[in-house]
PDB file of C-alpha atoms in Angstrom:
ATOM      1  CA  MET A 660       0.342  -0.079  -0.033  1.00  0.00           C
ATOM      2  CA  ALA A 661       1.411   3.181  -0.998  1.00  0.00           C
ATOM      3  CA  SER A 662       2.555   5.255   2.631  1.00  0.00           C
ATOM      4  CA  HIS A 663       3.773   9.083   2.859  1.00  0.00           C
ATOM      5  CA  THR A 664       6.802   7.810   3.556  1.00  0.00           C
ATOM      6  CA  GLU A 665       8.038   7.759   0.347  1.00  0.00           C
ATOM      7  CA  LEU A 666       8.037   9.477  -2.657  1.00  0.00           C
ATOM      8  CA  LEU A 667       5.464   7.404  -5.235  1.00  0.00           C
ATOM      9  CA  VAL A 668       7.538   7.631  -8.251  1.00  0.00           C
ATOM     10  CA  PRO A 669       5.608   5.197 -10.095  1.00  0.00           C
ATOM     11  CA  LEU A 670       2.280   6.645  -9.628  1.00  0.00           C
ATOM     12  CA  HIS A 671       3.483  10.071  -9.718  1.00  0.00           C
ATOM     13  CA  VAL A 672       5.065   9.187 -13.589  1.00  0.00           C
ATOM     14  CA  SER A 673       1.365   7.605 -14.232  1.00  0.00           C
ATOM     15  CA  TYR A 674      -1.042  10.696 -12.979  1.00  0.00           C
ATOM     16  CA  ILE A 675       2.042  13.218 -15.233  1.00  0.00           C
ATOM     17  CA  LYS A 676       0.913  10.809 -18.109  1.00  0.00           C
ATOM     18  CA  ALA A 677      -2.231  10.943 -17.875  1.00  0.00           C
ATOM     19  CA  LEU A 678      -2.624  14.791 -18.009  1.00  0.00           C
ATOM     20  CA  GLY A 679      -3.666  15.377 -21.548  1.00  0.00           C
ATOM     21  CA  ASP A 680      -5.793  11.982 -22.277  1.00  0.00           C
ATOM     22  CA  ASN A 681      -9.060  14.274 -20.723  1.00  0.00           C
ATOM     23  CA  LYS A 682      -9.371  16.853 -23.736  1.00  0.00           C
ATOM     24  CA  ASP A 683     -12.784  16.818 -22.604  1.00  0.00           C
ATOM     25  CA  ASP A 684     -12.731  17.889 -19.173  1.00  0.00           C
ATOM     26  CA  LEU A 685     -13.734  21.747 -19.156  1.00  0.00           C
ATOM     27  CA  ALA A 686     -10.741  21.924 -16.113  1.00  0.00           C
ATOM     28  CA  TYR A 687      -8.346  21.177 -19.481  1.00  0.00           C
ATOM     29  CA  HIS A 688      -9.611  23.891 -21.367  1.00  0.00           C
ATOM     30  CA  MET A 689     -10.300  26.316 -18.745  1.00  0.00           C
ATOM     31  CA  THR A 690      -5.862  25.634 -18.333  1.00  0.00           C
ATOM     32  CA  ALA A 691      -4.874  26.569 -21.581  1.00  0.00           C
ATOM     33  CA  HIS A 692      -3.354  29.673 -20.837  1.00  0.00           C
ATOM     34  CA  LEU A 693      -0.840  27.651 -18.989  1.00  0.00           C
ATOM     35  CA  ARG A 694      -0.698  24.791 -21.360  1.00  0.00           C
ATOM     36  CA  MET A 695       2.845  25.700 -22.310  1.00  0.00           C
ATOM     37  CA  ASN A 696       4.153  25.509 -18.218  1.00  0.00           C
ATOM     38  CA  ALA A 697       2.284  22.276 -17.546  1.00  0.00           C
ATOM     39  CA  ILE A 698       4.017  20.571 -20.313  1.00  0.00           C
ATOM     40  CA  TYR A 699       7.165  21.980 -19.342  1.00  0.00           C
ATOM     41  CA  TRP A 700       6.764  21.235 -15.564  1.00  0.00           C
ATOM     42  CA  GLY A 701       5.859  17.326 -16.025  1.00  0.00           C
ATOM     43  CA  LEU A 702       8.420  17.029 -18.476  1.00  0.00           C
ATOM     44  CA  THR A 703      10.921  18.146 -16.079  1.00  0.00           C
ATOM     45  CA  ALA A 704       9.368  16.751 -13.551  1.00  0.00           C
ATOM     46  CA  LEU A 705       9.446  13.028 -15.303  1.00  0.00           C
ATOM     47  CA  CYS A 706      13.258  13.800 -16.528  1.00  0.00           C
ATOM     48  CA  VAL A 707      14.116  13.996 -12.071  1.00  0.00           C
ATOM     49  CA  MET A 708      12.600  11.126 -11.628  1.00  0.00           C
ATOM     50  CA  GLY A 709      14.058   8.917 -14.450  1.00  0.00           C
ATOM     51  CA  HIS A 710      11.102   8.707 -16.557  1.00  0.00           C
ATOM     52  CA  LYS A 711      12.022  11.719 -19.277  1.00  0.00           C
ATOM     53  CA  ASP A 712      10.922   8.835 -21.604  1.00  0.00           C
ATOM     54  CA  ALA A 713       7.078   8.997 -20.906  1.00  0.00           C
ATOM     55  CA  LEU A 714       5.501  11.325 -22.883  1.00  0.00           C
ATOM     56  CA  ASP A 715       6.118  11.144 -26.534  1.00  0.00           C
ATOM     57  CA  ARG A 716       9.201  13.401 -28.390  1.00  0.00           C
ATOM     58  CA  ASP A 717       7.288  13.872 -31.760  1.00  0.00           C
ATOM     59  CA  GLU A 718       4.408  15.044 -29.768  1.00  0.00           C
ATOM     60  CA  MET A 719       5.202  17.331 -27.963  1.00  0.00           C
ATOM     61  CA  ILE A 720       7.603  18.884 -30.644  1.00  0.00           C
ATOM     62  CA  ALA A 721       4.941  19.468 -32.651  1.00  0.00           C
ATOM     63  CA  PHE A 722       2.427  20.832 -29.759  1.00  0.00           C
ATOM     64  CA  VAL A 723       4.588  23.383 -28.672  1.00  0.00           C
ATOM     65  CA  MET A 724       6.172  24.504 -32.465  1.00  0.00           C
ATOM     66  CA  SER A 725       2.081  24.714 -32.999  1.00  0.00           C
ATOM     67  CA  CYS A 726       2.276  27.774 -30.073  1.00  0.00           C
ATOM     68  CA  TRP A 727       4.734  29.809 -32.165  1.00  0.00           C
ATOM     69  CA  ASP A 728       2.870  33.220 -33.139  1.00  0.00           C
ATOM     70  CA  GLU A 729       4.846  34.003 -36.282  1.00  0.00           C
ATOM     71  CA  GLU A 730       3.690  37.956 -35.984  1.00  0.00           C
ATOM     72  CA  ALA A 731       5.748  38.286 -32.565  1.00  0.00           C
ATOM     73  CA  GLY A 732       8.270  35.994 -32.978  1.00  0.00           C
ATOM     74  CA  ALA A 733       7.598  33.203 -30.388  1.00  0.00           C
ATOM     75  CA  PHE A 734       5.481  31.201 -28.160  1.00  0.00           C
ATOM     76  CA  GLY A 735       2.520  31.638 -27.614  1.00  0.00           C
ATOM     77  CA  ALA A 736       0.942  28.776 -24.110  1.00  0.00           C
ATOM     78  CA  HIS A 737      -1.709  27.046 -26.999  1.00  0.00           C
ATOM     79  CA  PRO A 738      -2.388  27.351 -30.301  1.00  0.00           C
ATOM     80  CA  ASP A 739      -2.987  31.080 -31.335  1.00  0.00           C
ATOM     81  CA  HIS A 740      -2.713  32.361 -27.963  1.00  0.00           C
ATOM     82  CA  ASP A 741      -0.804  35.638 -28.219  1.00  0.00           C
ATOM     83  CA  ALA A 742       3.108  35.334 -27.332  1.00  0.00           C
ATOM     84  CA  HIS A 743       4.436  35.517 -24.010  1.00  0.00           C
ATOM     85  CA  ILE A 744       7.338  35.389 -22.477  1.00  0.00           C
ATOM     86  CA  LEU A 745       6.499  33.013 -19.520  1.00  0.00           C
ATOM     87  CA  SER A 746       4.977  30.084 -22.821  1.00  0.00           C
ATOM     88  CA  THR A 747       8.588  31.320 -24.839  1.00  0.00           C
ATOM     89  CA  LEU A 748      10.854  30.199 -21.764  1.00  0.00           C
ATOM     90  CA  SER A 749       9.064  26.682 -21.462  1.00  0.00           C
ATOM     91  CA  ALA A 750       8.953  26.598 -25.065  1.00  0.00           C
ATOM     92  CA  ILE A 751      12.930  26.922 -25.112  1.00  0.00           C
ATOM     93  CA  GLN A 752      13.366  24.629 -21.895  1.00  0.00           C
ATOM     94  CA  ILE A 753      11.091  21.936 -23.782  1.00  0.00           C
ATOM     95  CA  LEU A 754      13.047  21.810 -27.028  1.00  0.00           C
ATOM     96  CA  ILE A 755      17.171  21.957 -25.542  1.00  0.00           C
ATOM     97  CA  THR A 756      15.217  19.009 -23.034  1.00  0.00           C
ATOM     98  CA  GLN A 757      14.239  17.522 -26.528  1.00  0.00           C
ATOM     99  CA  ASP A 758      17.101  18.207 -28.347  1.00  0.00           C
ATOM    100  CA  ALA A 759      14.848  20.484 -30.785  1.00  0.00           C
ATOM    101  CA  LEU A 760      16.310  23.105 -30.291  1.00  0.00           C
ATOM    102  CA  ASP A 761      17.048  23.926 -34.183  1.00  0.00           C
ATOM    103  CA  ARG A 762      13.180  24.095 -34.839  1.00  0.00           C
ATOM    104  CA  ILE A 763      12.767  27.689 -33.497  1.00  0.00           C
ATOM    105  CA  ASP A 764      13.797  30.781 -35.419  1.00  0.00           C
ATOM    106  CA  LEU A 765      16.384  31.945 -33.024  1.00  0.00           C
ATOM    107  CA  PRO A 766      16.643  35.863 -34.822  1.00  0.00           C
ATOM    108  CA  GLN A 767      12.892  36.420 -34.337  1.00  0.00           C
ATOM    109  CA  VAL A 768      13.071  35.195 -30.675  1.00  0.00           C
ATOM    110  CA  VAL A 769      16.095  36.916 -29.755  1.00  0.00           C
ATOM    111  CA  LYS A 770      14.679  39.998 -31.200  1.00  0.00           C
ATOM    112  CA  PHE A 771      10.882  39.482 -29.383  1.00  0.00           C
ATOM    113  CA  ILE A 772      12.797  39.009 -25.767  1.00  0.00           C
ATOM    114  CA  LEU A 773      15.248  42.167 -25.761  1.00  0.00           C
ATOM    115  CA  SER A 774      11.453  44.040 -27.283  1.00  0.00           C
ATOM    116  CA  LEU A 775      10.574  43.534 -23.783  1.00  0.00           C
ATOM    117  CA  GLN A 776      13.002  45.156 -21.697  1.00  0.00           C
ATOM    118  CA  GLN A 777      11.926  48.313 -21.073  1.00  0.00           C
ATOM    119  CA  PRO A 778      13.350  52.137 -19.928  1.00  0.00           C
ATOM    120  CA  SER A 779      14.095  51.227 -16.618  1.00  0.00           C
ATOM    121  CA  GLY A 780      15.504  47.326 -16.527  1.00  0.00           C
ATOM    122  CA  VAL A 781      12.508  45.759 -16.286  1.00  0.00           C
ATOM    123  CA  PHE A 782      10.381  43.028 -18.356  1.00  0.00           C
ATOM    124  CA  ALA A 783       7.562  42.959 -19.718  1.00  0.00           C
ATOM    125  CA  GLY A 784       5.738  39.787 -20.372  1.00  0.00           C
ATOM    126  CA  ASP A 785       4.335  40.236 -23.563  1.00  0.00           C
ATOM    127  CA  SER A 786       3.771  43.537 -26.187  1.00  0.00           C
ATOM    128  CA  PHE A 787       0.860  44.271 -24.214  1.00  0.00           C
ATOM    129  CA  GLY A 788       2.669  45.697 -20.928  1.00  0.00           C
ATOM    130  CA  GLU A 789       2.693  43.947 -17.695  1.00  0.00           C
ATOM    131  CA  VAL A 790       6.042  44.659 -16.063  1.00  0.00           C
ATOM    132  CA  ASP A 791       7.362  41.719 -13.134  1.00  0.00           C
ATOM    133  CA  THR A 792      10.794  40.902 -11.776  1.00  0.00           C
ATOM    134  CA  ARG A 793       9.401  37.244 -13.472  1.00  0.00           C
ATOM    135  CA  PHE A 794       9.522  38.624 -17.050  1.00  0.00           C
ATOM    136  CA  LEU A 795      13.009  39.515 -16.379  1.00  0.00           C
ATOM    137  CA  PHE A 796      14.381  36.263 -15.403  1.00  0.00           C
ATOM    138  CA  CYS A 797      12.401  34.113 -17.961  1.00  0.00           C
ATOM    139  CA  SER A 798      13.984  36.501 -20.386  1.00  0.00           C
ATOM    140  CA  VAL A 799      17.719  36.095 -18.657  1.00  0.00           C
ATOM    141  CA  ASN A 800      17.450  32.590 -18.796  1.00  0.00           C
ATOM    142  CA  ALA A 801      16.185  32.066 -22.566  1.00  0.00           C
ATOM    143  CA  LEU A 802      18.767  34.101 -23.961  1.00  0.00           C
ATOM    144  CA  SER A 803      21.419  32.654 -21.825  1.00  0.00           C
ATOM    145  CA  LEU A 804      19.635  29.056 -22.997  1.00  0.00           C
ATOM    146  CA  LEU A 805      20.066  30.276 -26.049  1.00  0.00           C
ATOM    147  CA  GLY A 806      23.789  31.233 -26.508  1.00  0.00           C
ATOM    148  CA  GLN A 807      22.312  34.956 -26.789  1.00  0.00           C
ATOM    149  CA  LEU A 808      23.172  36.991 -23.038  1.00  0.00           C
ATOM    150  CA  ASP A 809      25.782  39.241 -25.363  1.00  0.00           C
ATOM    151  CA  LYS A 810      22.459  40.966 -26.693  1.00  0.00           C
ATOM    152  CA  LEU A 811      21.587  42.075 -23.693  1.00  0.00           C
ATOM    153  CA  ASP A 812      21.766  45.270 -21.537  1.00  0.00           C
ATOM    154  CA  VAL A 813      23.596  43.930 -18.442  1.00  0.00           C
ATOM    155  CA  GLU A 814      24.056  47.068 -16.489  1.00  0.00           C
ATOM    156  CA  LYS A 815      20.439  48.043 -16.753  1.00  0.00           C
ATOM    157  CA  THR A 816      19.227  44.866 -16.274  1.00  0.00           C
ATOM    158  CA  VAL A 817      21.157  44.503 -12.959  1.00  0.00           C
ATOM    159  CA  SER A 818      20.502  47.788 -11.834  1.00  0.00           C
ATOM    160  CA  TYR A 819      16.331  47.237 -11.463  1.00  0.00           C
ATOM    161  CA  ILE A 820      16.608  44.106 -10.020  1.00  0.00           C
ATOM    162  CA  ARG A 821      18.974  46.524  -7.408  1.00  0.00           C
ATOM    163  CA  GLN A 822      15.535  48.681  -6.830  1.00  0.00           C
ATOM    164  CA  CYS A 823      14.204  45.553  -6.120  1.00  0.00           C
ATOM    165  CA  ARG A 824      15.932  44.653  -3.042  1.00  0.00           C
ATOM    166  CA  ASN A 825      14.377  45.006   0.037  1.00  0.00           C
ATOM    167  CA  PHE A 826      15.558  46.253   3.345  1.00  0.00           C
ATOM    168  CA  ASP A 827      14.681  42.591   5.001  1.00  0.00           C
ATOM    169  CA  GLY A 828      17.544  41.608   1.646  1.00  0.00           C
ATOM    170  CA  GLY A 829      14.446  39.745  -0.747  1.00  0.00           C
ATOM    171  CA  PHE A 830      13.160  41.218  -3.441  1.00  0.00           C
ATOM    172  CA  GLY A 831       9.801  42.359  -4.686  1.00  0.00           C
ATOM    173  CA  ALA A 832       7.500  42.330  -8.561  1.00  0.00           C
ATOM    174  CA  GLN A 833       8.830  45.193  -9.111  1.00  0.00           C
ATOM    175  CA  ALA A 834      11.030  48.246  -7.570  1.00  0.00           C
ATOM    176  CA  GLY A 835       8.939  49.141  -4.069  1.00  0.00           C
ATOM    177  CA  ALA A 836       7.166  45.731  -3.428  1.00  0.00           C
ATOM    178  CA  GLU A 837       7.059  43.622  -0.839  1.00  0.00           C
ATOM    179  CA  SER A 838       9.705  40.422  -0.715  1.00  0.00           C
ATOM    180  CA  HIS A 839       7.924  37.544  -1.870  1.00  0.00           C
ATOM    181  CA  ALA A 840      10.358  33.556  -2.518  1.00  0.00           C
ATOM    182  CA  ALA A 841       8.991  33.148  -5.752  1.00  0.00           C
ATOM    183  CA  GLN A 842      10.716  36.700  -6.332  1.00  0.00           C
ATOM    184  CA  VAL A 843      13.690  36.412  -4.430  1.00  0.00           C
ATOM    185  CA  PHE A 844      14.458  33.586  -6.310  1.00  0.00           C
ATOM    186  CA  VAL A 845      13.668  34.973  -9.808  1.00  0.00           C
ATOM    187  CA  CYS A 846      16.094  37.707  -8.863  1.00  0.00           C
ATOM    188  CA  VAL A 847      18.596  35.605  -7.253  1.00  0.00           C
ATOM    189  CA  ALA A 848      18.924  33.263 -10.352  1.00  0.00           C
ATOM    190  CA  ALA A 849      19.108  36.092 -12.687  1.00  0.00           C
ATOM    191  CA  LEU A 850      21.938  37.452 -11.062  1.00  0.00           C
ATOM    192  CA  ALA A 851      24.025  33.832 -10.466  1.00  0.00           C
ATOM    193  CA  ILE A 852      22.919  34.345 -14.926  1.00  0.00           C
ATOM    194  CA  LEU A 853      24.562  37.467 -14.981  1.00  0.00           C
ATOM    195  CA  ASP A 854      27.715  36.682 -12.447  1.00  0.00           C
ATOM    196  CA  ARG A 855      26.226  39.354 -10.045  1.00  0.00           C
ATOM    197  CA  LEU A 856      25.771  37.514  -6.828  1.00  0.00           C
ATOM    198  CA  ASP A 857      27.484  40.511  -5.938  1.00  0.00           C
ATOM    199  CA  GLU A 858      24.535  42.379  -5.189  1.00  0.00           C
ATOM    200  CA  ILE A 859      23.000  40.314  -2.802  1.00  0.00           C
ATOM    201  CA  ASP A 860      23.018  41.176   1.038  1.00  0.00           C
ATOM    202  CA  GLN A 861      23.364  37.460   1.365  1.00  0.00           C
ATOM    203  CA  PRO A 862      23.686  36.984   5.598  1.00  0.00           C
ATOM    204  CA  THR A 863      20.271  39.524   5.677  1.00  0.00           C
ATOM    205  CA  LEU A 864      19.230  37.181   2.221  1.00  0.00           C
ATOM    206  CA  CYS A 865      19.576  33.972   3.817  1.00  0.00           C
ATOM    207  CA  TRP A 866      18.396  34.352   6.916  1.00  0.00           C
ATOM    208  CA  TRP A 867      14.501  35.536   6.149  1.00  0.00           C
ATOM    209  CA  LEU A 868      14.654  32.513   3.177  1.00  0.00           C
ATOM    210  CA  ALA A 869      15.400  30.735   6.010  1.00  0.00           C
ATOM    211  CA  GLU A 870      12.531  32.034   8.442  1.00  0.00           C
ATOM    212  CA  ARG A 871      10.530  30.589   5.776  1.00  0.00           C
ATOM    213  CA  GLN A 872      10.097  27.984   7.306  1.00  0.00           C
ATOM    214  CA  LEU A 873       7.032  26.323   9.502  1.00  0.00           C
ATOM    215  CA  PRO A 874       6.856  23.740  13.051  1.00  0.00           C
ATOM    216  CA  ASN A 875       5.114  21.735  10.871  1.00  0.00           C
ATOM    217  CA  GLY A 876       8.397  21.490   8.112  1.00  0.00           C
ATOM    218  CA  GLY A 877       6.918  23.081   4.958  1.00  0.00           C
ATOM    219  CA  LEU A 878       7.456  26.412   3.858  1.00  0.00           C
ATOM    220  CA  ASN A 879       5.596  30.046   2.909  1.00  0.00           C
ATOM    221  CA  GLY A 880       6.213  32.589   0.483  1.00  0.00           C
ATOM    222  CA  ARG A 881       6.422  35.478   3.089  1.00  0.00           C
ATOM    223  CA  PRO A 882       5.323  36.157   7.011  1.00  0.00           C
ATOM    224  CA  GLU A 883       2.038  34.905   8.459  1.00  0.00           C
ATOM    225  CA  LYS A 884       1.482  33.740   5.630  1.00  0.00           C
ATOM    226  CA  LEU A 885       0.260  29.594   4.928  1.00  0.00           C
ATOM    227  CA  GLU A 886       3.330  27.126   3.551  1.00  0.00           C
ATOM    228  CA  ASP A 887       2.690  25.085   0.486  1.00  0.00           C
ATOM    229  CA  VAL A 888       4.893  23.339  -1.850  1.00  0.00           C
ATOM    230  CA  CYS A 889       6.313  25.094  -4.471  1.00  0.00           C
ATOM    231  CA  TYR A 890       7.967  27.255  -2.210  1.00  0.00           C
ATOM    232  CA  SER A 891      10.075  24.441  -0.949  1.00  0.00           C
ATOM    233  CA  PHE A 892      11.632  24.441  -4.179  1.00  0.00           C
ATOM    234  CA  TRP A 893      11.306  28.820  -4.616  1.00  0.00           C
ATOM    235  CA  VAL A 894      13.035  29.222  -0.870  1.00  0.00           C
ATOM    236  CA  LEU A 895      15.656  26.109  -1.575  1.00  0.00           C
ATOM    237  CA  SER A 896      16.694  26.919  -4.982  1.00  0.00           C
ATOM    238  CA  SER A 897      17.748  30.339  -3.818  1.00  0.00           C
ATOM    239  CA  LEU A 898      19.629  28.818  -0.538  1.00  0.00           C
ATOM    240  CA  SER A 899      21.200  26.862  -2.771  1.00  0.00           C
ATOM    241  CA  ILE A 900      23.074  28.905  -5.247  1.00  0.00           C
ATOM    242  CA  LEU A 901      24.408  30.822  -2.313  1.00  0.00           C
ATOM    243  CA  ASN A 902      25.598  27.151  -0.719  1.00  0.00           C
ATOM    244  CA  LYS A 903      23.033  27.892   2.405  1.00  0.00           C
ATOM    245  CA  LEU A 904      20.981  24.436   2.075  1.00  0.00           C
ATOM    246  CA  SER A 905      21.249  24.041   5.432  1.00  0.00           C
ATOM    247  CA  TRP A 906      20.288  26.671   7.162  1.00  0.00           C
ATOM    248  CA  ILE A 907      16.803  24.739   6.103  1.00  0.00           C
ATOM    249  CA  ASP A 908      15.520  21.269   8.631  1.00  0.00           C
ATOM    250  CA  SER A 909      15.590  18.976   5.015  1.00  0.00           C
ATOM    251  CA  GLU A 910      14.441  16.595   7.497  1.00  0.00           C
ATOM    252  CA  LYS A 911      10.675  18.300   8.594  1.00  0.00           C
ATOM    253  CA  LEU A 912      10.252  19.346   4.589  1.00  0.00           C
ATOM    254  CA  THR A 913      11.184  16.528   2.963  1.00  0.00           C
ATOM    255  CA  ALA A 914       8.391  14.760   5.681  1.00  0.00           C
ATOM    256  CA  PHE A 915       6.464  17.880   3.980  1.00  0.00           C
ATOM    257  CA  ILE A 916       5.954  17.319   0.939  1.00  0.00           C
ATOM    258  CA  LEU A 917       5.736  13.230   1.171  1.00  0.00           C
ATOM    259  CA  SER A 918       2.516  14.205   3.188  1.00  0.00           C
ATOM    260  CA  SER A 919       1.197  16.511   0.348  1.00  0.00           C
ATOM    261  CA  GLN A 920       1.144  13.522  -2.315  1.00  0.00           C
ATOM    262  CA  GLU A 921      -1.947  12.154  -3.709  1.00  0.00           C
ATOM    263  CA  LEU A 922      -1.439   8.342  -2.292  1.00  0.00           C
ATOM    264  CA  GLU A 923      -4.257   6.536  -5.331  1.00  0.00           C
ATOM    265  CA  ASN A 924      -3.857   8.751  -8.527  1.00  0.00           C
ATOM    266  CA  GLY A 925      -0.573  10.160  -7.874  1.00  0.00           C
ATOM    267  CA  GLY A 926       0.115  13.766  -7.774  1.00  0.00           C
ATOM    268  CA  ILE A 927       1.344  16.412  -5.453  1.00  0.00           C
ATOM    269  CA  ALA A 928      -1.261  19.171  -3.873  1.00  0.00           C
ATOM    270  CA  ASP A 929      -0.074  22.227  -2.230  1.00  0.00           C
ATOM    271  CA  ARG A 930      -0.111  20.726   0.955  1.00  0.00           C
ATOM    272  CA  PRO A 931      -1.748  17.729   2.793  1.00  0.00           C
ATOM    273  CA  GLY A 932      -5.464  16.905   1.928  1.00  0.00           C
ATOM    274  CA  ASP A 933      -5.723  19.740  -1.154  1.00  0.00           C
ATOM    275  CA  MET A 934      -6.025  18.587  -5.050  1.00  0.00           C
ATOM    276  CA  PRO A 935      -2.524  17.753  -7.271  1.00  0.00           C
ATOM    277  CA  ASP A 936      -1.818  19.331  -9.992  1.00  0.00           C
ATOM    278  CA  VAL A 937       1.337  19.076 -12.327  1.00  0.00           C
ATOM    279  CA  PHE A 938       2.438  22.937 -10.651  1.00  0.00           C
ATOM    280  CA  HIS A 939       2.933  21.262  -6.876  1.00  0.00           C
ATOM    281  CA  THR A 940       4.274  17.878  -8.628  1.00  0.00           C
ATOM    282  CA  HIS A 941       7.220  19.250 -10.616  1.00  0.00           C
ATOM    283  CA  PHE A 942       8.101  21.727  -7.988  1.00  0.00           C
ATOM    284  CA  GLY A 943       7.378  19.227  -4.628  1.00  0.00           C
ATOM    285  CA  VAL A 944       9.877  17.078  -6.845  1.00  0.00           C
ATOM    286  CA  ALA A 945      11.978  19.843  -7.614  1.00  0.00           C
ATOM    287  CA  ALA A 946      12.424  20.816  -4.216  1.00  0.00           C
ATOM    288  CA  LEU A 947      13.344  17.078  -3.365  1.00  0.00           C
ATOM    289  CA  SER A 948      16.363  16.592  -5.725  1.00  0.00           C
ATOM    290  CA  LEU A 949      17.566  20.032  -4.127  1.00  0.00           C
ATOM    291  CA  LEU A 950      17.470  18.202  -0.786  1.00  0.00           C
ATOM    292  CA  GLY A 951      19.407  15.423  -2.436  1.00  0.00           C
ATOM    293  CA  TYR A 952      16.508  12.982  -1.712  1.00  0.00           C
ATOM    294  CA  PRO A 953      18.263   8.895  -3.121  1.00  0.00           C
ATOM    295  CA  GLY A 954      17.537   7.827  -6.881  1.00  0.00           C
ATOM    296  CA  LEU A 955      16.516  11.817  -7.896  1.00  0.00           C
ATOM    297  CA  VAL A 956      18.326  13.294 -11.077  1.00  0.00           C
ATOM    298  CA  ASP A 957      20.025  16.297 -10.348  1.00  0.00           C
ATOM    299  CA  LEU A 958      18.326  19.505 -10.419  1.00  0.00           C
ATOM    300  CA  ASP A 959      20.451  22.647 -11.101  1.00  0.00           C
ATOM    301  CA  PRO A 960      18.633  25.012  -9.085  1.00  0.00           C
ATOM    302  CA  VAL A 961      19.429  28.456 -11.499  1.00  0.00           C
ATOM    303  CA  TYR A 962      17.820  26.901 -14.694  1.00  0.00           C
ATOM    304  CA  CYS A 963      14.917  24.337 -12.715  1.00  0.00           C
ATOM    305  CA  MET A 964      16.067  21.570 -15.762  1.00  0.00           C
ATOM    306  CA  PRO A 965      18.502  18.753 -15.227  1.00  0.00           C
ATOM    307  CA  ALA A 966      21.840  19.692 -14.135  1.00  0.00           C
ATOM    308  CA  LYS A 967      24.083  17.234 -17.057  1.00  0.00           C
ATOM    309  CA  LEU A 968      21.776  19.210 -19.338  1.00  0.00           C
ATOM    310  CA  ILE A 969      22.936  22.432 -18.479  1.00  0.00           C
ATOM    311  CA  GLU A 970      26.135  21.829 -18.310  1.00  0.00           C
ATOM    312  CA  SER A 971      26.409  19.858 -21.304  1.00  0.00           C
ATOM    313  CA  LYS A 972      25.938  23.651 -22.862  1.00  0.00           C
ATOM    314  CA  GLY A 973      28.719  24.954 -20.222  1.00  0.00           C
ATOM    315  CA  LEU A 974      25.910  27.078 -18.975  1.00  0.00           C
ATOM    316  CA  ARG A 975      27.672  27.122 -15.313  1.00  0.00           C
ATOM    317  CA  LYS A 976      29.415  30.501 -14.528  1.00  0.00           C
ATOM    318  CA  GLY A 977      30.377  32.766 -11.539  1.00  0.00           C
ATOM    319  CA  TRP A 978      28.686  30.866  -8.900  1.00  0.00           C
ATOM    320  CA  GLU A 979      29.839  27.166 -10.363  1.00  0.00           C
ATOM    321  CA  ALA A 980      31.840  26.364  -7.692  1.00  0.00           C
ATOM    322  CA  LEU A 981      28.746  26.703  -5.450  1.00  0.00           C
ATOM    323  CA  GLU A 982      27.452  23.016  -3.919  1.00  0.00           C
ATOM    324  CA  ARG A 983      24.361  22.520  -5.202  1.00  0.00           C
ATOM    325  CA  ARG A 984      22.972  19.958  -2.847  1.00  0.00           C
ATOM    326  CA  THR A 985      23.318  19.338   0.795  1.00  0.00           C
ATOM    327  CA  THR A 986      25.693  16.313   1.957  1.00  0.00           C
TER     328      THR A 986
END
């Protein structure tokens, strides 16, 4: 009988494989705006669990290419959706994982990404103009994965991240916004890619991140909020990049993530007793990899992709000496 004491890999693999089967389900159509992201989450979770081939490669590549927005020169979340940096990054990550990056129009994608940077240095998500440090990270990440980081105005980009740093060491969604663990990750990871981790008040930030762990072992995104499995990754990845994973009680966090598994049909929820979804399944598995859970493939904490894949592309820079995992 399945239990919460171990990672239920076969169940989670089956859960991810079944996600696209119910195309008549209302929930399937209501989440169309997340479809490209969801494929990246599912594929990466499968890679980390050692089951990359559980999904059909050709079918996946065909779907990604069907989301190409010819007018924008980038990818939407679903066929006939407008291009967005979130879906464009996921498309790039999927194609790299499937060794099919040659399918994209590289000059057009780079032009699209660079067009999103605003005079302040922040990036918009699409042509409609919403700005967020998430979009800045996605743009930096995508340019790095494409080998086009030299096209970026690094100083302008770093300057905006610096404006988002708060007194508690954390970072917000925009300049002046409160610190949030997910925004901390995107800013720390962007600075790691740009080899500018010196911009971080590391002792203060790592203390703030360690304070995200609650008595039940789970992590929250900001003070006075509930624990959530996805923050296991957002917090751990930042601590991993800064070589402070030991500041978290890994045994209690592992137990919390495992207790959030769905024992009958697989998948991981935001917290115990809730419905599972592919987002939390991905980030739960990703966090367990960073914690060194037995049998999982090493995950790169900056790119949230298999570490060997990132290393094979020569993408690790000034932070490469930092340990990713607890000993």
